[in-house]
Amino acid sequence: MMFWVPLFGMLVGFAIIYMANVTVPPGFASYLSLATLAGLDAVLGGVRAGLEEKFKADIFVSGFIANTLLAVLLAYIGEQIGVELFLAAVVLIGGRVFLNLSLIRRYWLTKLALRKKES
Amino acid sequence: MNMPFESNRNNWMLSVTLLSVVLGMLLAAALKTQQTVKLASGIPTTRVSGLTQLILDEKDRNKRLQGEITDLRGKVDKYEKVMGQGGSQSQVLKDELQKAKLFAGLVPAVGDGVEVVLRDSAKQIPVDADPEIKQEYIIHDVDLGAFVNVLRANGAEAISISDQDSDQRVVAITPILCDAATIKVNGVRMTSPFTITAVGPPNVMKTALEMQNGLISQFRFIDGLTKSMVKVRTGSDLVVPAYTGVTSLKYARAAESGGSPR
């Protein structure tokens, strides 16, 4: 299954950093988590676009970088002016992750059903 | 199957995989940072609900340990009693010891006295008031200290400060100090309402607090505030609990010469 390739890539990346002796100052912990969530959203969005056959590499890559940085920047500004923009980003991106996941599942199931019909 | 899409498909798989690697890295870094945060703080969770549970657990543990202290002190008392049965000389020693312990606050004290209840004002604090005025609506550490002082000056022999969670005996080394939104007595955080229980001459203490130009009459200058924040009543057989804090001294030693003043 082609599906497993991105997942495998994620595991590889995870292993690289986890084994390596990389440390991030604890003050950045919440930002890093937010960036991870934004990254997850972008990757799932890419998968969804791919399944919908509307995938465009430039949109995907720029979306990944811009969304991650913007989420972190927004959270930082929120912290500075005393508004919990962090939560806004988490709610919004988290919602999109769920939406993308459900859409991916739907396309996948449709494809499976089609394949069954063909065979 | 349909070939035109196949190359496109491999293409998106490649990009997604590449960024998935980056995502995995981010994930690992985030996980590691969270772990270091938890390790550094010694707190196994950062979520509020988890922290609440932790606080409750610690409170339980505190209660248990507090009970243990009372138990152990009771045992010491028992041993002393047994020792006292040895003869008249050790009986005298035991009595002396008991007196000293009562004086030091290491045993619970019972007797007539007064109870002072101090609470933050229930009145709405005016939003546009000066910060100084706003402070008037809250009980502060200095208020507790002032009441303890006046009670002592008028014959109080045993004093405790309580809130709904704990009772603290006020002993010679007891600090009463504000700590953020709470007041720490013997290092234990307390919140309003506070009850000061003092064993001593009831009427003398009550009169001293309530006399003209006394502590209560000068307590707060805003109309009606004092009445809602301070309540004094006399009582008989009031119980003042024993001191449960640390009693071992690190720096002070008994002086050789018997400590006679020069």
PDB file of N, CA and C in Angstrom, chain A residues 10-104:
ATOM      1  N   MET A  10       7.541   9.475   8.483  1.00  0.00           N
ATOM      2  CA  MET A  10       7.374  10.152   9.768  1.00  0.00           C
ATOM      3  C   MET A  10       8.145   9.426  10.868  1.00  0.00           C
ATOM      4  N   LEU A  11       8.040   8.100  10.833  1.00  0.00           N
ATOM      5  CA  LEU A  11       8.746   7.305  11.840  1.00  0.00           C
ATOM      6  C   LEU A  11      10.246   7.512  11.735  1.00  0.00           C
ATOM      7  N   VAL A  12      10.736   7.581  10.478  1.00  0.00           N
ATOM      8  CA  VAL A  12      12.179   7.782  10.283  1.00  0.00           C
ATOM      9  C   VAL A  12      12.603   9.112  10.893  1.00  0.00           C
ATOM     10  N   GLY A  13      11.840  10.178  10.566  1.00  0.00           N
ATOM     11  CA  GLY A  13      12.161  11.500  11.108  1.00  0.00           C
ATOM     12  C   GLY A  13      12.125  11.501  12.619  1.00  0.00           C
ATOM     13  N   PHE A  14      11.095  10.859  13.145  1.00  0.00           N
ATOM     14  CA  PHE A  14      10.930  10.773  14.593  1.00  0.00           C
ATOM     15  C   PHE A  14      12.152  10.124  15.233  1.00  0.00           C
ATOM     16  N   ALA A  15      12.552   8.985  14.627  1.00  0.00           N
ATOM     17  CA  ALA A  15      13.679   8.234  15.179  1.00  0.00           C
ATOM     18  C   ALA A  15      14.953   9.067  15.160  1.00  0.00           C
ATOM     19  N   ILE A  16      15.161   9.793  14.028  1.00  0.00           N
ATOM     20  CA  ILE A  16      16.397  10.583  13.894  1.00  0.00           C
ATOM     21  C   ILE A  16      16.534  11.559  15.060  1.00  0.00           C
ATOM     22  N   ILE A  17      15.469  12.340  15.291  1.00  0.00           N
ATOM     23  CA  ILE A  17      15.556  13.352  16.349  1.00  0.00           C
ATOM     24  C   ILE A  17      15.550  12.708  17.733  1.00  0.00           C
ATOM     25  N   TYR A  18      14.756  11.657  17.851  1.00  0.00           N
ATOM     26  CA  TYR A  18      14.624  11.065  19.185  1.00  0.00           C
ATOM     27  C   TYR A  18      15.925  10.457  19.662  1.00  0.00           C
ATOM     28  N   MET A  19      16.647   9.835  18.704  1.00  0.00           N
ATOM     29  CA  MET A  19      17.934   9.224  19.068  1.00  0.00           C
ATOM     30  C   MET A  19      18.991  10.307  19.262  1.00  0.00           C
ATOM     31  N   ALA A  20      18.936  11.324  18.382  1.00  0.00           N
ATOM     32  CA  ALA A  20      19.974  12.350  18.423  1.00  0.00           C
ATOM     33  C   ALA A  20      19.894  13.132  19.716  1.00  0.00           C
ATOM     34  N   ASN A  21      20.973  13.784  20.045  1.00  0.00           N
ATOM     35  CA  ASN A  21      21.056  14.506  21.308  1.00  0.00           C
ATOM     36  C   ASN A  21      20.601  15.946  21.118  1.00  0.00           C
ATOM     37  N   VAL A  22      19.357  16.100  20.706  1.00  0.00           N
ATOM     38  CA  VAL A  22      18.823  17.438  20.442  1.00  0.00           C
ATOM     39  C   VAL A  22      17.974  17.883  21.621  1.00  0.00           C
ATOM     40  N   THR A  23      18.236  19.093  22.088  1.00  0.00           N
ATOM     41  CA  THR A  23      17.372  19.616  23.144  1.00  0.00           C
ATOM     42  C   THR A  23      16.864  20.992  22.750  1.00  0.00           C
ATOM     43  N   VAL A  24      15.637  21.256  23.125  1.00  0.00           N
ATOM     44  CA  VAL A  24      15.023  22.555  22.869  1.00  0.00           C
ATOM     45  C   VAL A  24      14.746  23.181  24.224  1.00  0.00           C
ATOM     46  N   PRO A  25      15.014  24.483  24.377  1.00  0.00           N
ATOM     47  CA  PRO A  25      14.742  25.115  25.678  1.00  0.00           C
ATOM     48  C   PRO A  25      13.279  24.919  26.074  1.00  0.00           C
ATOM     49  N   PRO A  26      13.018  24.610  27.341  1.00  0.00           N
ATOM     50  CA  PRO A  26      11.646  24.340  27.786  1.00  0.00           C
ATOM     51  C   PRO A  26      10.676  25.477  27.497  1.00  0.00           C
ATOM     52  N   GLY A  27      11.201  26.706  27.396  1.00  0.00           N
ATOM     53  CA  GLY A  27      10.321  27.830  27.112  1.00  0.00           C
ATOM     54  C   GLY A  27       9.625  27.715  25.769  1.00  0.00           C
ATOM     55  N   PHE A  28      10.219  26.954  24.860  1.00  0.00           N
ATOM     56  CA  PHE A  28       9.636  26.810  23.532  1.00  0.00           C
ATOM     57  C   PHE A  28       8.679  25.645  23.428  1.00  0.00           C
ATOM     58  N   ALA A  29       8.479  24.933  24.553  1.00  0.00           N
ATOM     59  CA  ALA A  29       7.716  23.680  24.504  1.00  0.00           C
ATOM     60  C   ALA A  29       6.358  23.859  23.847  1.00  0.00           C
ATOM     61  N   SER A  30       5.610  24.894  24.291  1.00  0.00           N
ATOM     62  CA  SER A  30       4.248  25.037  23.771  1.00  0.00           C
ATOM     63  C   SER A  30       4.271  25.411  22.293  1.00  0.00           C
ATOM     64  N   TYR A  31       5.255  26.260  21.899  1.00  0.00           N
ATOM     65  CA  TYR A  31       5.336  26.646  20.496  1.00  0.00           C
ATOM     66  C   TYR A  31       5.646  25.446  19.624  1.00  0.00           C
ATOM     67  N   LEU A  32       6.534  24.610  20.113  1.00  0.00           N
ATOM     68  CA  LEU A  32       6.938  23.435  19.347  1.00  0.00           C
ATOM     69  C   LEU A  32       5.741  22.507  19.154  1.00  0.00           C
ATOM     70  N   SER A  33       4.957  22.336  20.210  1.00  0.00           N
ATOM     71  CA  SER A  33       3.775  21.488  20.096  1.00  0.00           C
ATOM     72  C   SER A  33       2.822  22.064  19.055  1.00  0.00           C
ATOM     73  N   LEU A  34       2.668  23.375  19.092  1.00  0.00           N
ATOM     74  CA  LEU A  34       1.763  24.026  18.145  1.00  0.00           C
ATOM     75  C   LEU A  34       2.274  23.843  16.719  1.00  0.00           C
ATOM     76  N   ALA A  35       3.578  24.017  16.540  1.00  0.00           N
ATOM     77  CA  ALA A  35       4.172  23.839  15.212  1.00  0.00           C
ATOM     78  C   ALA A  35       3.939  22.417  14.720  1.00  0.00           C
ATOM     79  N   THR A  36       4.066  21.458  15.630  1.00  0.00           N
ATOM     80  CA  THR A  36       3.840  20.063  15.254  1.00  0.00           C
ATOM     81  C   THR A  36       2.411  19.846  14.790  1.00  0.00           C
ATOM     82  N   LEU A  37       1.485  20.447  15.514  1.00  0.00           N
ATOM     83  CA  LEU A  37       0.073  20.304  15.153  1.00  0.00           C
ATOM     84  C   LEU A  37      -0.175  20.916  13.773  1.00  0.00           C
ATOM     85  N   ALA A  38       0.417  22.105  13.538  1.00  0.00           N
ATOM     86  CA  ALA A  38       0.250  22.760  12.244  1.00  0.00           C
ATOM     87  C   ALA A  38       0.845  21.889  11.138  1.00  0.00           C
ATOM     88  N   GLY A  39       2.012  21.288  11.420  1.00  0.00           N
ATOM     89  CA  GLY A  39       2.646  20.403  10.450  1.00  0.00           C
ATOM     90  C   GLY A  39       1.763  19.210  10.135  1.00  0.00           C
ATOM     91  N   LEU A  40       1.178  18.636  11.172  1.00  0.00           N
ATOM     92  CA  LEU A  40       0.290  17.482  10.989  1.00  0.00           C
ATOM     93  C   LEU A  40      -0.889  17.862  10.101  1.00  0.00           C
ATOM     94  N   ASP A  41      -1.411  19.059  10.356  1.00  0.00           N
ATOM     95  CA  ASP A  41      -2.536  19.542   9.561  1.00  0.00           C
ATOM     96  C   ASP A  41      -2.140  19.658   8.093  1.00  0.00           C
ATOM     97  N   ALA A  42      -0.950  20.238   7.844  1.00  0.00           N
ATOM     98  CA  ALA A  42      -0.510  20.443   6.469  1.00  0.00           C
ATOM     99  C   ALA A  42      -0.316  19.101   5.761  1.00  0.00           C
ATOM    100  N   VAL A  43       0.305  18.137   6.438  1.00  0.00           N
ATOM    101  CA  VAL A  43       0.565  16.835   5.812  1.00  0.00           C
ATOM    102  C   VAL A  43      -0.754  16.130   5.493  1.00  0.00           C
ATOM    103  N   LEU A  44      -1.679  16.178   6.443  1.00  0.00           N
ATOM    104  CA  LEU A  44      -2.973  15.534   6.192  1.00  0.00           C
ATOM    105  C   LEU A  44      -3.711  16.235   5.059  1.00  0.00           C
ATOM    106  N   GLY A  45      -3.565  17.579   5.011  1.00  0.00           N
ATOM    107  CA  GLY A  45      -4.158  18.327   3.909  1.00  0.00           C
ATOM    108  C   GLY A  45      -3.563  17.883   2.586  1.00  0.00           C
ATOM    109  N   GLY A  46      -2.254  17.649   2.570  1.00  0.00           N
ATOM    110  CA  GLY A  46      -1.583  17.186   1.360  1.00  0.00           C
ATOM    111  C   GLY A  46      -2.102  15.830   0.931  1.00  0.00           C
ATOM    112  N   VAL A  47      -2.249  14.927   1.894  1.00  0.00           N
ATOM    113  CA  VAL A  47      -2.750  13.581   1.585  1.00  0.00           C
ATOM    114  C   VAL A  47      -4.152  13.684   0.986  1.00  0.00           C
ATOM    115  N   ARG A  48      -4.935  14.541   1.623  1.00  0.00           N
ATOM    116  CA  ARG A  48      -6.314  14.693   1.147  1.00  0.00           C
ATOM    117  C   ARG A  48      -6.333  15.229  -0.290  1.00  0.00           C
ATOM    118  N   ALA A  49      -5.492  16.269  -0.527  1.00  0.00           N
ATOM    119  CA  ALA A  49      -5.435  16.830  -1.875  1.00  0.00           C
ATOM    120  C   ALA A  49      -4.976  15.772  -2.865  1.00  0.00           C
ATOM    121  N   GLY A  50      -4.016  14.954  -2.455  1.00  0.00           N
ATOM    122  CA  GLY A  50      -3.532  13.892  -3.330  1.00  0.00           C
ATOM    123  C   GLY A  50      -4.639  12.925  -3.671  1.00  0.00           C
ATOM    124  N   LEU A  51      -5.412  12.536  -2.682  1.00  0.00           N
ATOM    125  CA  LEU A  51      -6.497  11.590  -2.917  1.00  0.00           C
ATOM    126  C   LEU A  51      -7.565  12.204  -3.807  1.00  0.00           C
ATOM    127  N   GLU A  52      -7.762  13.522  -3.643  1.00  0.00           N
ATOM    128  CA  GLU A  52      -8.742  14.201  -4.484  1.00  0.00           C
ATOM    129  C   GLU A  52      -8.171  14.508  -5.862  1.00  0.00           C
ATOM    130  N   GLU A  53      -6.880  14.156  -6.040  1.00  0.00           N
ATOM    131  CA  GLU A  53      -6.148  14.406  -7.291  1.00  0.00           C
ATOM    132  C   GLU A  53      -6.135  15.899  -7.614  1.00  0.00           C
ATOM    133  N   LYS A  54      -6.013  16.707  -6.599  1.00  0.00           N
ATOM    134  CA  LYS A  54      -5.887  18.155  -6.783  1.00  0.00           C
ATOM    135  C   LYS A  54      -4.552  18.645  -6.236  1.00  0.00           C
ATOM    136  N   PHE A  55      -3.605  17.702  -6.031  1.00  0.00           N
ATOM    137  CA  PHE A  55      -2.365  18.020  -5.330  1.00  0.00           C
ATOM    138  C   PHE A  55      -1.464  18.935  -6.135  1.00  0.00           C
ATOM    139  N   LYS A  56      -0.961  19.999  -5.446  1.00  0.00           N
ATOM    140  CA  LYS A  56       0.036  20.858  -6.105  1.00  0.00           C
ATOM    141  C   LYS A  56       1.195  21.016  -5.134  1.00  0.00           C
ATOM    142  N   ALA A  57       2.375  20.628  -5.596  1.00  0.00           N
ATOM    143  CA  ALA A  57       3.523  20.555  -4.695  1.00  0.00           C
ATOM    144  C   ALA A  57       3.840  21.906  -4.067  1.00  0.00           C
ATOM    145  N   ASP A  58       3.793  22.984  -4.886  1.00  0.00           N
ATOM    146  CA  ASP A  58       4.193  24.296  -4.353  1.00  0.00           C
ATOM    147  C   ASP A  58       3.244  24.748  -3.248  1.00  0.00           C
ATOM    148  N   ILE A  59       1.938  24.529  -3.468  1.00  0.00           N
ATOM    149  CA  ILE A  59       0.968  24.911  -2.439  1.00  0.00           C
ATOM    150  C   ILE A  59       1.224  24.123  -1.168  1.00  0.00           C
ATOM    151  N   PHE A  60       1.484  22.847  -1.370  1.00  0.00           N
ATOM    152  CA  PHE A  60       1.665  21.974  -0.220  1.00  0.00           C
ATOM    153  C   PHE A  60       2.870  22.385   0.631  1.00  0.00           C
ATOM    154  N   VAL A  61       4.003  22.529  -0.042  1.00  0.00           N
ATOM    155  CA  VAL A  61       5.236  22.828   0.702  1.00  0.00           C
ATOM    156  C   VAL A  61       5.149  24.212   1.350  1.00  0.00           C
ATOM    157  N   SER A  62       4.702  25.209   0.571  1.00  0.00           N
ATOM    158  CA  SER A  62       4.609  26.554   1.145  1.00  0.00           C
ATOM    159  C   SER A  62       3.586  26.578   2.276  1.00  0.00           C
ATOM    160  N   GLY A  63       2.501  25.792   2.098  1.00  0.00           N
ATOM    161  CA  GLY A  63       1.482  25.721   3.155  1.00  0.00           C
ATOM    162  C   GLY A  63       2.053  25.161   4.438  1.00  0.00           C
ATOM    163  N   PHE A  64       2.850  24.114   4.293  1.00  0.00           N
ATOM    164  CA  PHE A  64       3.454  23.479   5.466  1.00  0.00           C
ATOM    165  C   PHE A  64       4.292  24.485   6.239  1.00  0.00           C
ATOM    166  N   ILE A  65       5.191  25.157   5.497  1.00  0.00           N
ATOM    167  CA  ILE A  65       6.117  26.085   6.167  1.00  0.00           C
ATOM    168  C   ILE A  65       5.367  27.287   6.734  1.00  0.00           C
ATOM    169  N   ALA A  66       4.511  27.890   5.870  1.00  0.00           N
ATOM    170  CA  ALA A  66       3.845  29.116   6.302  1.00  0.00           C
ATOM    171  C   ALA A  66       2.916  28.853   7.478  1.00  0.00           C
ATOM    172  N   ASN A  67       2.143  27.768   7.411  1.00  0.00           N
ATOM    173  CA  ASN A  67       1.196  27.485   8.491  1.00  0.00           C
ATOM    174  C   ASN A  67       1.911  27.265   9.816  1.00  0.00           C
ATOM    175  N   THR A  68       3.006  26.501   9.743  1.00  0.00           N
ATOM    176  CA  THR A  68       3.748  26.215  10.966  1.00  0.00           C
ATOM    177  C   THR A  68       4.264  27.499  11.596  1.00  0.00           C
ATOM    178  N   LEU A  69       4.931  28.308  10.754  1.00  0.00           N
ATOM    179  CA  LEU A  69       5.522  29.541  11.282  1.00  0.00           C
ATOM    180  C   LEU A  69       4.443  30.507  11.765  1.00  0.00           C
ATOM    181  N   LEU A  70       3.357  30.608  10.967  1.00  0.00           N
ATOM    182  CA  LEU A  70       2.297  31.540  11.335  1.00  0.00           C
ATOM    183  C   LEU A  70       1.658  31.157  12.664  1.00  0.00           C
ATOM    184  N   ALA A  71       1.424  29.876  12.841  1.00  0.00           N
ATOM    185  CA  ALA A  71       0.804  29.417  14.085  1.00  0.00           C
ATOM    186  C   ALA A  71       1.677  29.809  15.271  1.00  0.00           C
ATOM    187  N   VAL A  72       2.990  29.563  15.121  1.00  0.00           N
ATOM    188  CA  VAL A  72       3.910  29.886  16.207  1.00  0.00           C
ATOM    189  C   VAL A  72       3.950  31.397  16.440  1.00  0.00           C
ATOM    190  N   LEU A  73       4.017  32.145  15.347  1.00  0.00           N
ATOM    191  CA  LEU A  73       4.083  33.605  15.453  1.00  0.00           C
ATOM    192  C   LEU A  73       2.836  34.148  16.148  1.00  0.00           C
ATOM    193  N   LEU A  74       1.690  33.621  15.745  1.00  0.00           N
ATOM    194  CA  LEU A  74       0.423  34.060  16.319  1.00  0.00           C
ATOM    195  C   LEU A  74       0.401  33.785  17.823  1.00  0.00           C
ATOM    196  N   ALA A  75       0.827  32.584  18.179  1.00  0.00           N
ATOM    197  CA  ALA A  75       0.839  32.215  19.602  1.00  0.00           C
ATOM    198  C   ALA A  75       1.771  33.137  20.371  1.00  0.00           C
ATOM    199  N   TYR A  76       2.916  33.469  19.740  1.00  0.00           N
ATOM    200  CA  TYR A  76       3.886  34.340  20.402  1.00  0.00           C
ATOM    201  C   TYR A  76       3.300  35.728  20.628  1.00  0.00           C
ATOM    202  N   ILE A  77       2.673  36.263  19.556  1.00  0.00           N
ATOM    203  CA  ILE A  77       2.057  37.592  19.689  1.00  0.00           C
ATOM    204  C   ILE A  77       0.990  37.556  20.772  1.00  0.00           C
ATOM    205  N   GLY A  78       0.180  36.475  20.753  1.00  0.00           N
ATOM    206  CA  GLY A  78      -0.870  36.319  21.769  1.00  0.00           C
ATOM    207  C   GLY A  78      -0.289  36.388  23.167  1.00  0.00           C
ATOM    208  N   GLU A  79       0.844  35.700  23.344  1.00  0.00           N
ATOM    209  CA  GLU A  79       1.492  35.704  24.655  1.00  0.00           C
ATOM    210  C   GLU A  79       1.907  37.116  25.049  1.00  0.00           C
ATOM    211  N   GLN A  80       2.434  37.861  24.054  1.00  0.00           N
ATOM    212  CA  GLN A  80       2.934  39.210  24.335  1.00  0.00           C
ATOM    213  C   GLN A  80       1.814  40.153  24.744  1.00  0.00           C
ATOM    214  N   ILE A  81       0.648  40.042  24.055  1.00  0.00           N
ATOM    215  CA  ILE A  81      -0.423  40.998  24.346  1.00  0.00           C
ATOM    216  C   ILE A  81      -1.451  40.410  25.288  1.00  0.00           C
ATOM    217  N   GLY A  82      -1.176  39.227  25.827  1.00  0.00           N
ATOM    218  CA  GLY A  82      -2.048  38.684  26.869  1.00  0.00           C
ATOM    219  C   GLY A  82      -3.372  38.147  26.367  1.00  0.00           C
ATOM    220  N   VAL A  83      -3.407  37.705  25.102  1.00  0.00           N
ATOM    221  CA  VAL A  83      -4.621  37.057  24.588  1.00  0.00           C
ATOM    222  C   VAL A  83      -4.248  35.611  24.268  1.00  0.00           C
ATOM    223  N   GLU A  84      -5.130  34.680  24.590  1.00  0.00           N
ATOM    224  CA  GLU A  84      -4.785  33.263  24.404  1.00  0.00           C
ATOM    225  C   GLU A  84      -4.965  32.847  22.950  1.00  0.00           C
ATOM    226  N   LEU A  85      -4.192  33.471  22.049  1.00  0.00           N
ATOM    227  CA  LEU A  85      -4.277  33.095  20.641  1.00  0.00           C
ATOM    228  C   LEU A  85      -3.802  31.670  20.430  1.00  0.00           C
ATOM    229  N   PHE A  86      -2.973  31.198  21.345  1.00  0.00           N
ATOM    230  CA  PHE A  86      -2.503  29.815  21.309  1.00  0.00           C
ATOM    231  C   PHE A  86      -3.682  28.861  21.216  1.00  0.00           C
ATOM    232  N   LEU A  87      -4.669  29.094  22.076  1.00  0.00           N
ATOM    233  CA  LEU A  87      -5.846  28.219  22.110  1.00  0.00           C
ATOM    234  C   LEU A  87      -6.619  28.307  20.799  1.00  0.00           C
ATOM    235  N   ALA A  88      -6.733  29.545  20.271  1.00  0.00           N
ATOM    236  CA  ALA A  88      -7.442  29.707  19.006  1.00  0.00           C
ATOM    237  C   ALA A  88      -6.795  28.851  17.929  1.00  0.00           C
ATOM    238  N   ALA A  89      -5.460  28.912  17.855  1.00  0.00           N
ATOM    239  CA  ALA A  89      -4.742  28.128  16.849  1.00  0.00           C
ATOM    240  C   ALA A  89      -4.961  26.639  17.074  1.00  0.00           C
ATOM    241  N   VAL A  90      -4.890  26.198  18.324  1.00  0.00           N
ATOM    242  CA  VAL A  90      -5.054  24.772  18.618  1.00  0.00           C
ATOM    243  C   VAL A  90      -6.447  24.301  18.199  1.00  0.00           C
ATOM    244  N   VAL A  91      -7.458  25.098  18.553  1.00  0.00           N
ATOM    245  CA  VAL A  91      -8.834  24.696  18.225  1.00  0.00           C
ATOM    246  C   VAL A  91      -9.022  24.628  16.710  1.00  0.00           C
ATOM    247  N   LEU A  92      -8.568  25.686  16.030  1.00  0.00           N
ATOM    248  CA  LEU A  92      -8.767  25.750  14.583  1.00  0.00           C
ATOM    249  C   LEU A  92      -8.021  24.620  13.877  1.00  0.00           C
ATOM    250  N   ILE A  93      -6.730  24.478  14.171  1.00  0.00           N
ATOM    251  CA  ILE A  93      -5.924  23.482  13.476  1.00  0.00           C
ATOM    252  C   ILE A  93      -6.377  22.078  13.856  1.00  0.00           C
ATOM    253  N   GLY A  94      -6.685  21.890  15.144  1.00  0.00           N
ATOM    254  CA  GLY A  94      -7.172  20.583  15.579  1.00  0.00           C
ATOM    255  C   GLY A  94      -8.439  20.207  14.837  1.00  0.00           C
ATOM    256  N   GLY A  95      -9.336  21.177  14.675  1.00  0.00           N
ATOM    257  CA  GLY A  95     -10.568  20.915  13.939  1.00  0.00           C
ATOM    258  C   GLY A  95     -10.279  20.503  12.510  1.00  0.00           C
ATOM    259  N   ARG A  96      -9.313  21.204  11.904  1.00  0.00           N
ATOM    260  CA  ARG A  96      -8.988  20.874  10.514  1.00  0.00           C
ATOM    261  C   ARG A  96      -8.359  19.509  10.391  1.00  0.00           C
ATOM    262  N   VAL A  97      -7.554  19.132  11.372  1.00  0.00           N
ATOM    263  CA  VAL A  97      -6.951  17.797  11.348  1.00  0.00           C
ATOM    264  C   VAL A  97      -8.054  16.745  11.330  1.00  0.00           C
ATOM    265  N   PHE A  98      -9.047  16.939  12.185  1.00  0.00           N
ATOM    266  CA  PHE A  98     -10.139  15.960  12.237  1.00  0.00           C
ATOM    267  C   PHE A  98     -10.910  15.934  10.913  1.00  0.00           C
ATOM    268  N   LEU A  99     -11.157  17.131  10.360  1.00  0.00           N
ATOM    269  CA  LEU A  99     -11.888  17.217   9.094  1.00  0.00           C
ATOM    270  C   LEU A  99     -11.136  16.467   8.006  1.00  0.00           C
ATOM    271  N   ASN A 100      -9.818  16.751   7.907  1.00  0.00           N
ATOM    272  CA  ASN A 100      -9.011  16.095   6.888  1.00  0.00           C
ATOM    273  C   ASN A 100      -9.005  14.589   7.064  1.00  0.00           C
ATOM    274  N   LEU A 101      -8.882  14.170   8.321  1.00  0.00           N
ATOM    275  CA  LEU A 101      -8.859  12.724   8.591  1.00  0.00           C
ATOM    276  C   LEU A 101     -10.155  12.073   8.123  1.00  0.00           C
ATOM    277  N   SER A 102     -11.281  12.733   8.437  1.00  0.00           N
ATOM    278  CA  SER A 102     -12.556  12.113   8.074  1.00  0.00           C
ATOM    279  C   SER A 102     -12.704  12.072   6.555  1.00  0.00           C
ATOM    280  N   LEU A 103     -12.231  13.132   5.873  1.00  0.00           N
ATOM    281  CA  LEU A 103     -12.333  13.146   4.406  1.00  0.00           C
ATOM    282  C   LEU A 103     -11.457  12.055   3.790  1.00  0.00           C
ATOM    283  N   ILE A 104     -10.224  11.924   4.355  1.00  0.00           N
ATOM    284  CA  ILE A 104      -9.313  10.890   3.849  1.00  0.00           C
ATOM    285  C   ILE A 104      -9.955   9.514   3.992  1.00  0.00           C
TER     286      ILE A 104
END
